[in-house]
CSV table of C-alpha atoms in Angstrom, one decimal:
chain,number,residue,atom,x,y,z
M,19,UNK,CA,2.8,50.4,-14.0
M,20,UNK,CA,2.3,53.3,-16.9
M,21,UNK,CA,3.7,52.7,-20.0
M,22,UNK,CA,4.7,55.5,-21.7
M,23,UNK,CA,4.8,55.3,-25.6
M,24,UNK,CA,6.5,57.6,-27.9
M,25,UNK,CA,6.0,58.6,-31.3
M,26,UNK,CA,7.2,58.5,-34.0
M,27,UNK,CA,10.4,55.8,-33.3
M,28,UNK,CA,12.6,58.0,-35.5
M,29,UNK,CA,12.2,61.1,-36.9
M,30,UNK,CA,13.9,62.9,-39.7
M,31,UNK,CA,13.9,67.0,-40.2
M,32,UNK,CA,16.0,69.5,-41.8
M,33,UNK,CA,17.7,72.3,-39.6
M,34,UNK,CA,15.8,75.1,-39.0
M,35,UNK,CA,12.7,73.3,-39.4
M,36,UNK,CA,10.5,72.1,-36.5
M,37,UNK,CA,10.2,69.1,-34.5
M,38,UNK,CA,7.2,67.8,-33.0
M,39,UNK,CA,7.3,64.6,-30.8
M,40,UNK,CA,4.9,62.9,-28.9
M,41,UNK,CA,4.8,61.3,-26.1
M,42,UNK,CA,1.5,59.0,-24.7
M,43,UNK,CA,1.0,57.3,-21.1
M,44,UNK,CA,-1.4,54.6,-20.6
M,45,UNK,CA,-3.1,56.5,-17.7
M,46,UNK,CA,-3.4,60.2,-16.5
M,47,UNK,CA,0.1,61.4,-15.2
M,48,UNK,CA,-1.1,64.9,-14.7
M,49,UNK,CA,1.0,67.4,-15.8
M,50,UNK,CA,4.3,65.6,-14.1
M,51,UNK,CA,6.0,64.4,-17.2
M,52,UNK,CA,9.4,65.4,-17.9
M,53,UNK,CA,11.8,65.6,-21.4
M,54,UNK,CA,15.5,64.6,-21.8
M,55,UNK,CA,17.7,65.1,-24.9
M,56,UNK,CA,21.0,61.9,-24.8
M,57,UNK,CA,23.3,62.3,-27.4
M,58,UNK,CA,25.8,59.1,-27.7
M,59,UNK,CA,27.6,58.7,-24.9
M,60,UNK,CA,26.4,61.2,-22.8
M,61,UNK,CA,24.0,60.9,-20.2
M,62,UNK,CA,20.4,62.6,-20.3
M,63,UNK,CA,19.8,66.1,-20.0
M,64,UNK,CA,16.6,67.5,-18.2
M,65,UNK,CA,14.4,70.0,-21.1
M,66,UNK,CA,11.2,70.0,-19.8
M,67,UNK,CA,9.5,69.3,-16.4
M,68,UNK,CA,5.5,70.1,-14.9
M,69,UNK,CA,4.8,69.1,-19.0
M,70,UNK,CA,5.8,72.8,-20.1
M,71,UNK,CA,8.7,74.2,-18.1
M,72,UNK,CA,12.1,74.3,-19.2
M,73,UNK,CA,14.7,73.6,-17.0
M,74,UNK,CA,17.6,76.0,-16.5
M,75,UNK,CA,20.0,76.6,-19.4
M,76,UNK,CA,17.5,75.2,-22.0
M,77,UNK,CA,16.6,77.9,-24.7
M,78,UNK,CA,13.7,78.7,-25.7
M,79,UNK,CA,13.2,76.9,-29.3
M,80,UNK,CA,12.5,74.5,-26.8
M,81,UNK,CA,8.5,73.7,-25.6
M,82,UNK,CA,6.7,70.7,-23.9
M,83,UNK,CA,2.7,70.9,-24.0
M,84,UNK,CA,0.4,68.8,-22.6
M,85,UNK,CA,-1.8,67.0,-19.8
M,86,UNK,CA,-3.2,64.1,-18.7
M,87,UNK,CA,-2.1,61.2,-21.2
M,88,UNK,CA,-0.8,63.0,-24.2
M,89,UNK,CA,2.2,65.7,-24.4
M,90,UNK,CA,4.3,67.1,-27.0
M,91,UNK,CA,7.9,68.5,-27.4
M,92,UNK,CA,7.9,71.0,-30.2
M,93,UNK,CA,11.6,72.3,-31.4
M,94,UNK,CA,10.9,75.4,-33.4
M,95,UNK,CA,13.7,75.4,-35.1
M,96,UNK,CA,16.4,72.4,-35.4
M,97,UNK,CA,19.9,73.3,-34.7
M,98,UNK,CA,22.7,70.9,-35.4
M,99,UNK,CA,23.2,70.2,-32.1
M,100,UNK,CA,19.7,69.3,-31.2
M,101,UNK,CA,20.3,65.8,-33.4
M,102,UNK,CA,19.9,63.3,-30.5
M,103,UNK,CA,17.2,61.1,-28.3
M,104,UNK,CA,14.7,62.4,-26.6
M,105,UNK,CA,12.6,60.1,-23.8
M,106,UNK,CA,9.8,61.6,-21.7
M,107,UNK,CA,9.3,60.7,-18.1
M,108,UNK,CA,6.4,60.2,-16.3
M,109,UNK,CA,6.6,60.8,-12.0
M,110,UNK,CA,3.2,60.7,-11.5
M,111,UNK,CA,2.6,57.6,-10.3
M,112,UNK,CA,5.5,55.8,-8.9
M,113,UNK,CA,7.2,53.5,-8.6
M,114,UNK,CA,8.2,53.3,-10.8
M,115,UNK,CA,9.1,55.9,-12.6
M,116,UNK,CA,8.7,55.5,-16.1
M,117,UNK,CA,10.4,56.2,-19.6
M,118,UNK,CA,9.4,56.1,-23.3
M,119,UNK,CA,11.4,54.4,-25.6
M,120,UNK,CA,12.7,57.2,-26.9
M,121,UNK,CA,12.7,59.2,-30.3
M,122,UNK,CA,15.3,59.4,-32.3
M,123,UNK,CA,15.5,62.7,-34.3
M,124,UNK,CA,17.9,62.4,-37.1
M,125,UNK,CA,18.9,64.7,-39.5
M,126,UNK,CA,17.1,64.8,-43.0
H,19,UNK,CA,27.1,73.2,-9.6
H,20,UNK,CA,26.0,70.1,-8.6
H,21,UNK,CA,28.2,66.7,-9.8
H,22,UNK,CA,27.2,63.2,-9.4
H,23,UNK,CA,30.3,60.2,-10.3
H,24,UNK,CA,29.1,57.0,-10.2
H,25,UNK,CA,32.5,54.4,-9.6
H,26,UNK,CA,32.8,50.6,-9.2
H,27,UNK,CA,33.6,47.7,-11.1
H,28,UNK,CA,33.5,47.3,-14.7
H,29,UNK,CA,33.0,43.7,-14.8
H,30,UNK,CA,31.0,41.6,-12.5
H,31,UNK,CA,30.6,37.5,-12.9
H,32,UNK,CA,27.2,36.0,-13.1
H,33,UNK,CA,25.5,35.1,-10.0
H,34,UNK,CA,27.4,37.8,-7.9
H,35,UNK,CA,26.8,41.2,-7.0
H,36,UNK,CA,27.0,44.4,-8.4
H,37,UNK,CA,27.7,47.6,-6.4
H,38,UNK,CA,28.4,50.7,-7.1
H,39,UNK,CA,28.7,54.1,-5.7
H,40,UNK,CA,27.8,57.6,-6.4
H,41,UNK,CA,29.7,60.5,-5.3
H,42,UNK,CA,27.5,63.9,-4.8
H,43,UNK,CA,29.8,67.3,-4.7
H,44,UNK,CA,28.6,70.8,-5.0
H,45,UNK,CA,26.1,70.3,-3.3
H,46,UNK,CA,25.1,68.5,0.3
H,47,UNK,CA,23.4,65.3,-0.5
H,48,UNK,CA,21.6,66.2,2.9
H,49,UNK,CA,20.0,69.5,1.7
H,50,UNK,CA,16.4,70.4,-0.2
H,51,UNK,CA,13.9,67.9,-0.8
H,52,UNK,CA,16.0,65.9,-3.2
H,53,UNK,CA,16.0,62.0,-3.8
H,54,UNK,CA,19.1,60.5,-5.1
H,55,UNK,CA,17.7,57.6,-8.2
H,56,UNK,CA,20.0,54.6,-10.3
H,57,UNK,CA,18.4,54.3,-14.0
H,58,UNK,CA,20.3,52.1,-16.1
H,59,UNK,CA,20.6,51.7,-19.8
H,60,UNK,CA,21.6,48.9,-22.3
H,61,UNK,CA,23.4,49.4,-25.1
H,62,UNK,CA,21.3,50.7,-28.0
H,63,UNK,CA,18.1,50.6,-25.4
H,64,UNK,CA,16.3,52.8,-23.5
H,65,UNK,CA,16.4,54.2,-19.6
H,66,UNK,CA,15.3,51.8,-17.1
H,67,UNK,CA,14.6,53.3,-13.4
H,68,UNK,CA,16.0,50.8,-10.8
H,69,UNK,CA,15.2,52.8,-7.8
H,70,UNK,CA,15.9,55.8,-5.2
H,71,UNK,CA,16.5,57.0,-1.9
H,72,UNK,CA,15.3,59.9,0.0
H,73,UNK,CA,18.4,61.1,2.7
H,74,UNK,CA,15.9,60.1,5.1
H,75,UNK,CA,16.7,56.5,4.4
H,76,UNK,CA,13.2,55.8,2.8
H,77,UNK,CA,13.8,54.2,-0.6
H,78,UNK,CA,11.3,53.2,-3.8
H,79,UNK,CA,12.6,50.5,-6.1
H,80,UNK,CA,11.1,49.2,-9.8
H,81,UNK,CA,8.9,46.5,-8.7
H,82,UNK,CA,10.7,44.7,-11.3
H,83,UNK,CA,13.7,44.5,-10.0
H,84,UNK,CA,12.9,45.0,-6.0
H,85,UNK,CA,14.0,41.5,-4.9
H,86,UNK,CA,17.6,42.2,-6.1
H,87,UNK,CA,18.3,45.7,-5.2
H,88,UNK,CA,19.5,48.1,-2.5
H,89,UNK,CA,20.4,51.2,-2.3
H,90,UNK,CA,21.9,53.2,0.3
H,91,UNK,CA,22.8,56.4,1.4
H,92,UNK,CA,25.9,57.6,3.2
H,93,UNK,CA,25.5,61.2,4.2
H,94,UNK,CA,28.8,61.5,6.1
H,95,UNK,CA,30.5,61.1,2.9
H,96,UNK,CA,27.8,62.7,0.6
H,97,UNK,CA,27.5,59.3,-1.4
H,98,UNK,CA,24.7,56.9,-2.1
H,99,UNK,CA,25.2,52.9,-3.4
H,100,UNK,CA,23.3,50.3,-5.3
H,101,UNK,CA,23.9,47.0,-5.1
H,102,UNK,CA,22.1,44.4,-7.3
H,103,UNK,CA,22.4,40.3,-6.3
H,104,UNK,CA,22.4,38.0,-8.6
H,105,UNK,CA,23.1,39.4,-11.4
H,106,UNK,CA,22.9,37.9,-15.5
H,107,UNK,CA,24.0,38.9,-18.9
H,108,UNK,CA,20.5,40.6,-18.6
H,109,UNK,CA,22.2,43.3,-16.4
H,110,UNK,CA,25.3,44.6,-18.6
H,111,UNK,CA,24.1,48.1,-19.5
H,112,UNK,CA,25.5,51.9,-18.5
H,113,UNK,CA,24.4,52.4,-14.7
H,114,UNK,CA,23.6,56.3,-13.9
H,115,UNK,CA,23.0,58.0,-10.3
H,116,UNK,CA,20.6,60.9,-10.9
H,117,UNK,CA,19.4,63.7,-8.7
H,118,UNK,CA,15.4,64.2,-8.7
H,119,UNK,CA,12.5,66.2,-7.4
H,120,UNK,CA,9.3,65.2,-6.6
H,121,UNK,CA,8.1,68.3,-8.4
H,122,UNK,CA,10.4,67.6,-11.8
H,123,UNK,CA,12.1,64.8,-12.3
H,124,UNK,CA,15.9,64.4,-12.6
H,125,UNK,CA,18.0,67.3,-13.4
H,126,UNK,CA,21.3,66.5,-12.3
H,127,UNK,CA,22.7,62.9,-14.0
H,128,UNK,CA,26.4,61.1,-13.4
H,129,UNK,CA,28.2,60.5,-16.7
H,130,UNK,CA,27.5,56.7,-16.4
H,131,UNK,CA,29.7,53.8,-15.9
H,132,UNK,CA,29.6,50.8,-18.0
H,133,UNK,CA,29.1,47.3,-16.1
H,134,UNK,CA,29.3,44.0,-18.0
H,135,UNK,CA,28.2,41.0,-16.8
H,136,UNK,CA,30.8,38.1,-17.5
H,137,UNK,CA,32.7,35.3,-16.4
């Protein structure tokens, strides 16, 4: 099974500033590593899949990077409503499929 | 617009068997290359991927959890089920039915349903 670690556990930015989390899996996933935003009590939200390619609806502050075992979601600038969870994905190697323990971004 | 609405029981006694249902509308549960996944949550934890099921009938389950779980699919009535035996206090958490693609994961989630584990 991958295990996918994220980084850091909690992270607190002001609004308009960015946000840069990380996400590492144990072994290459390729480039098939995906990026949800939860708020509480809502389910997940698809950003990012294929590492870098938002999914419909998502603006553009919004930007995965990466390949292999390490990937990033930037935020470019932090909008209140951007204050949430976020959990990457791996589907490269299944099953299963595989979440991070997510990232808390909080506001500073 | 695709919606996914996961219903069953909100309490389930130890030992016995959960099951629950997801309703697909929008959308044909039959159409695209699609796989229909459960991914479950605790409260104040994170996602946990339980399994899926291709409309073809072919399913993938958490190897964790395989011994316990089924899941179904109904395409007459555009619905897919899980049902998990045996369950514990270990299983309470918010249950979700997700749409995926091979290609990018799951874009498409139920709101969740809560399921507590109780006698």
């Amino acid at each position: 099974e991958i295990v996918m670690t994220q980084s850091p556990a909690t992270l607190s930015v002001s609004p308009g500033e960015r946000a840069t989390l990380s996400c590492r899996a144990s072994q290459s996933v390729s480039s098939n590593l995906a990026w949800y935003q939860q708020k509480p009590g809502q389910a997940p939200r698809l950003l990012i899949y294929g590492a870098s390619t938002r999914a419909t609806g998502i603006p553009a502050r919004f930007s995965g990077s990466g390949s292999g075992t390490e990937f990033t979601l930037t935020i470019s600038s932090l909008q209140s409503e951007d204050f949430a969870v976020y959990y990457c994905q791996q589907y490269n190697n299944w099953p299963p499929d595989t979440f991070g323990q997510g990232t808390k971004l909080e506001i500073k | 617009q695709v919606q996914l609405q996961e219903s069953g029981p909100g309490l389930v006694k130890p030992s016995q068997t959960l099951s629950l249902t997801c309703t697909v509308s929008g959308g044909s549960i039959s159409s695209g290359s699609y796989y229909w996944s459960w991914i479950r949550q605790p409260a104040g934890k994170g996602l946990e991927w339980i399994g899926r099921i291709y409309t073809s009938g072919s399913t993938n389950y958490n190897p964790s959890l395989k011994s316990r779980v089924t899941i179904s699919v109904d395409t007459s009535k555009n619905q897919f089920s899980l049902k998990l035996s045996s369950v514990t206090a270990a299983d309470t958490a918010v249950y979700y039915c997700a749409r995926g693609l091979i290609i990018k994961g799951h874009d498409y989630w139920g709101q969740g349903t809560l399921v507590t584990v109780s006698s």
